[in-house]
Short mmCIF file of C-alpha atoms in Angstrom, two decimals:
data_model
loop_
_atom_site.label_atom_id
_atom_site.label_comp_id
_atom_site.label_asym_id
_atom_site.label_seq_id
_atom_site.Cartn_x
_atom_site.Cartn_y
_atom_site.Cartn_z
CA MET A 1014 -0.83 -37.56 20.65
CA LYS A 1015 2.98 -38.93 19.83
CA LYS A 1016 5.46 -36.57 21.16
CA GLY A 1017 6.83 -35.50 17.72
CA ALA A 1018 3.50 -35.22 16.20
CA LYS A 1019 3.21 -31.89 18.46
CA LYS A 1020 6.48 -30.56 16.34
CA PRO A 1021 4.77 -30.21 13.16
CA LEU A 1022 1.02 -29.12 14.37
CA PHE A 1023 2.64 -26.25 16.07
CA LEU A 1024 4.64 -24.74 13.49
CA VAL A 1025 1.92 -25.22 11.18
CA ILE A 1026 -1.25 -23.28 14.27
CA ALA A 1027 2.62 -20.73 14.44
CA LEU A 1028 2.54 -20.39 10.39
CA ALA A 1029 -1.49 -19.47 9.76
CA LEU A 1030 -0.97 -17.09 12.89
CA VAL A 1031 1.61 -14.99 11.64
CA TYR A 1032 0.37 -15.28 7.92
CA GLY A 1033 -3.13 -13.98 9.35
CA ILE A 1034 -1.78 -11.39 10.88
CA ALA A 1035 0.54 -10.36 8.14
CA GLN A 1036 -2.89 -10.30 6.20
CA GLU A 1037 -5.23 -8.06 8.33
CA ARG A 1038 -1.52 -5.37 9.30
CA GLY A 1039 -1.62 -5.18 4.92
CA ILE A 1040 1.90 -6.82 5.04
CA THR A 1041 3.32 -8.85 1.97
CA LEU A 1042 5.45 -12.37 3.21
CA PRO A 1043 8.23 -13.05 0.49
CA GLY A 1044 7.98 -16.39 -1.06
CA LEU A 1045 3.94 -16.86 -0.90
CA ALA A 1046 2.77 -16.77 -4.50
CA GLY A 1047 -0.42 -17.71 -3.16
CA GLN A 1048 -0.87 -14.19 -2.02
CA ASP A 1049 -0.56 -11.50 -4.72
CA GLN A 1050 -3.52 -13.55 -6.04
CA VAL A 1051 -5.91 -13.43 -2.78
CA SER A 1052 -5.62 -9.68 -1.39
CA GLY A 1053 -5.01 -8.19 -5.47
CA GLU A 1054 -1.88 -7.17 -5.01
CA VAL A 1055 0.34 -5.71 -8.11
CA SER A 1056 3.66 -5.13 -8.00
CA GLY A 1057 6.87 -4.55 -10.04
CA ASN A 1058 5.91 -3.90 -13.73
CA ALA A 1059 2.16 -4.41 -12.99
CA LEU A 1060 1.29 -0.94 -11.46
CA GLN A 1061 2.82 0.23 -15.14
CA GLN A 1062 0.38 -2.20 -16.59
CA ALA A 1063 -2.52 -0.81 -14.63
CA ILE A 1064 -1.73 2.53 -15.97
CA SER A 1065 -1.26 1.60 -19.62
CA ASN A 1066 -4.42 -0.91 -19.25
CA ARG A 1067 -6.74 1.97 -17.37
CA LYS A 1068 -7.27 -0.24 -14.53
CA SER A 1069 -9.00 0.99 -11.25
CA ASP A 1070 -9.40 -1.03 -7.42
CA VAL A 1071 -6.34 -2.42 -8.31
CA GLN A 1072 -3.77 -2.94 -5.26
CA VAL A 1073 -0.07 -2.17 -5.80
CA ARG A 1074 3.54 -1.07 -4.69
CA GLY A 1075 5.30 1.29 -5.36
CA GLU A 1076 8.38 4.22 -5.73
CA GLY A 1077 8.64 7.64 -6.56
CA VAL A 1078 9.91 10.88 -6.32
CA VAL A 1079 7.77 13.77 -4.62
CA VAL A 1080 7.23 16.32 -7.17
CA LYS A 1081 4.91 18.56 -5.00
CA VAL A 1082 2.63 18.92 -2.15
CA LEU A 1083 -0.19 19.96 -2.88
CA PRO A 1084 -2.91 21.75 0.09
CA ASP A 1085 -4.81 18.97 2.16
CA ASP A 1086 -8.54 18.32 1.11
CA LEU A 1087 -10.68 18.68 3.57
CA ASP A 1088 -13.56 17.76 2.15
CA GLY A 1089 -15.10 14.63 3.99
CA SER A 1090 -12.08 12.88 5.34
CA ARG A 1091 -8.86 14.60 5.17
CA HIS A 1092 -6.27 14.01 2.78
CA GLN A 1093 -2.45 14.50 2.36
CA ARG A 1094 -2.12 14.97 -1.12
CA LEU A 1095 0.91 14.78 -3.28
CA LEU A 1096 2.22 14.15 -6.63
CA VAL A 1097 4.54 12.01 -6.98
CA LYS A 1098 6.90 11.21 -10.17
CA LEU A 1099 7.45 7.27 -10.89
CA PRO A 1100 10.89 5.84 -12.23
CA ALA A 1101 8.55 5.38 -15.88
CA GLY A 1102 8.19 8.50 -16.45
CA GLN A 1103 4.16 8.51 -15.19
CA THR A 1104 2.80 11.51 -12.04
CA ILE A 1105 0.35 9.69 -9.83
CA LEU A 1106 -1.57 11.53 -6.98
CA ILE A 1107 -0.90 10.43 -3.65
CA ALA A 1108 -3.89 10.92 -1.44
CA HIS A 1109 -3.64 10.01 2.31
CA ASN A 1110 -6.38 9.83 4.99
CA ILE A 1111 -5.12 11.70 7.62
CA ASP A 1112 -7.81 11.26 9.60
CA LEU A 1113 -6.66 7.36 10.09
CA ALA A 1114 -3.50 6.90 9.71
CA PRO A 1115 -1.06 10.19 10.62
CA ARG A 1116 0.35 12.82 8.61
CA VAL A 1117 4.02 12.12 7.12
CA ALA A 1118 6.27 14.58 8.43
CA ASN A 1119 8.95 16.52 6.86
CA LEU A 1120 8.06 15.74 2.74
CA ARG A 1121 9.20 17.61 0.30
CA ALA A 1122 9.57 17.99 -3.56
CA GLY A 1123 12.63 15.46 -4.17
CA ASP A 1124 12.50 12.99 -1.43
CA THR A 1125 11.64 9.38 -2.00
CA LEU A 1126 8.32 8.30 -0.77
CA ALA A 1127 6.97 4.11 -1.20
CA PHE A 1128 3.55 3.93 -0.98
CA TYR A 1129 1.37 0.79 -0.93
CA GLY A 1130 -2.51 1.28 -1.80
CA GLU A 1131 -5.41 0.85 -4.30
CA TYR A 1132 -5.05 2.68 -7.28
CA GLU A 1133 -7.60 4.39 -8.86
CA TRP A 1134 -7.29 5.00 -13.37
CA ASN A 1135 -8.02 8.71 -14.26
CA GLU A 1136 -7.06 11.14 -16.94
CA LYS A 1137 -3.75 12.89 -15.16
CA GLY A 1138 -2.31 9.62 -14.19
CA GLY A 1139 -4.04 8.43 -11.62
CA VAL A 1140 -4.96 8.37 -7.83
CA VAL A 1141 -3.57 6.51 -5.26
CA HIS A 1142 -5.57 6.23 -2.13
CA TRP A 1143 -6.35 3.48 0.86
CA THR A 1144 -2.41 4.39 1.92
CA HIS A 1145 -3.46 3.55 5.53
CA HIS A 1146 -5.54 0.66 7.97
CA ASP A 1147 -8.46 0.71 7.82
CA PRO A 1148 -10.66 -0.15 11.03
CA GLY A 1149 -13.65 -1.68 9.66
CA GLY A 1150 -10.90 -4.54 8.86
CA ARG A 1151 -13.01 -4.94 5.62
CA HIS A 1152 -9.92 -3.63 2.83
CA ILE A 1153 -6.52 -4.04 2.26
CA GLY A 1154 -4.62 -1.86 4.55
CA GLY A 1155 -1.89 0.04 3.17
CA TRP A 1156 1.09 2.24 3.93
CA LEU A 1157 3.27 5.09 2.87
CA GLU A 1158 7.16 5.18 4.12
CA HIS A 1159 9.37 8.41 4.05
CA GLN A 1160 12.87 8.58 5.26
CA GLY A 1161 12.67 5.01 7.05
CA LYS A 1162 9.15 5.41 8.78
CA THR A 1163 6.05 3.93 8.27
CA TYR A 1164 2.46 5.69 7.83
CA GLN A 1165 -0.43 4.02 7.89
#
């Protein structure tokens, strides 16, 4: 192989590795338009569309203000539960699996919370779950972000 041909091959391999690691960890890389189609991710205004169209099993990213920190759900896998008001006014439930991810520390009503997980529609506004990594590697990893710290 010629000396000049090694550099492009190395770059292709390096980019493929970075992309693979990002996919495994549920990280969205800017500028990769096809990633939305591969992961099923919904971003921006599409979260509102999922709510309006009563869609479920939709990967979403969003941010809102914590309205209330609810008691943990202790049936089966333990979940930290919170109600979050979205910028458009809807309120959704966030169910964060604390058997697979750390509990969000010092969370209070009025705090801003960013999230990435799977949206499930219901009559009360819906729930976002899968806000954690998947140890089995079968589901897109999610996260919560509070005061600059990511919980996954």
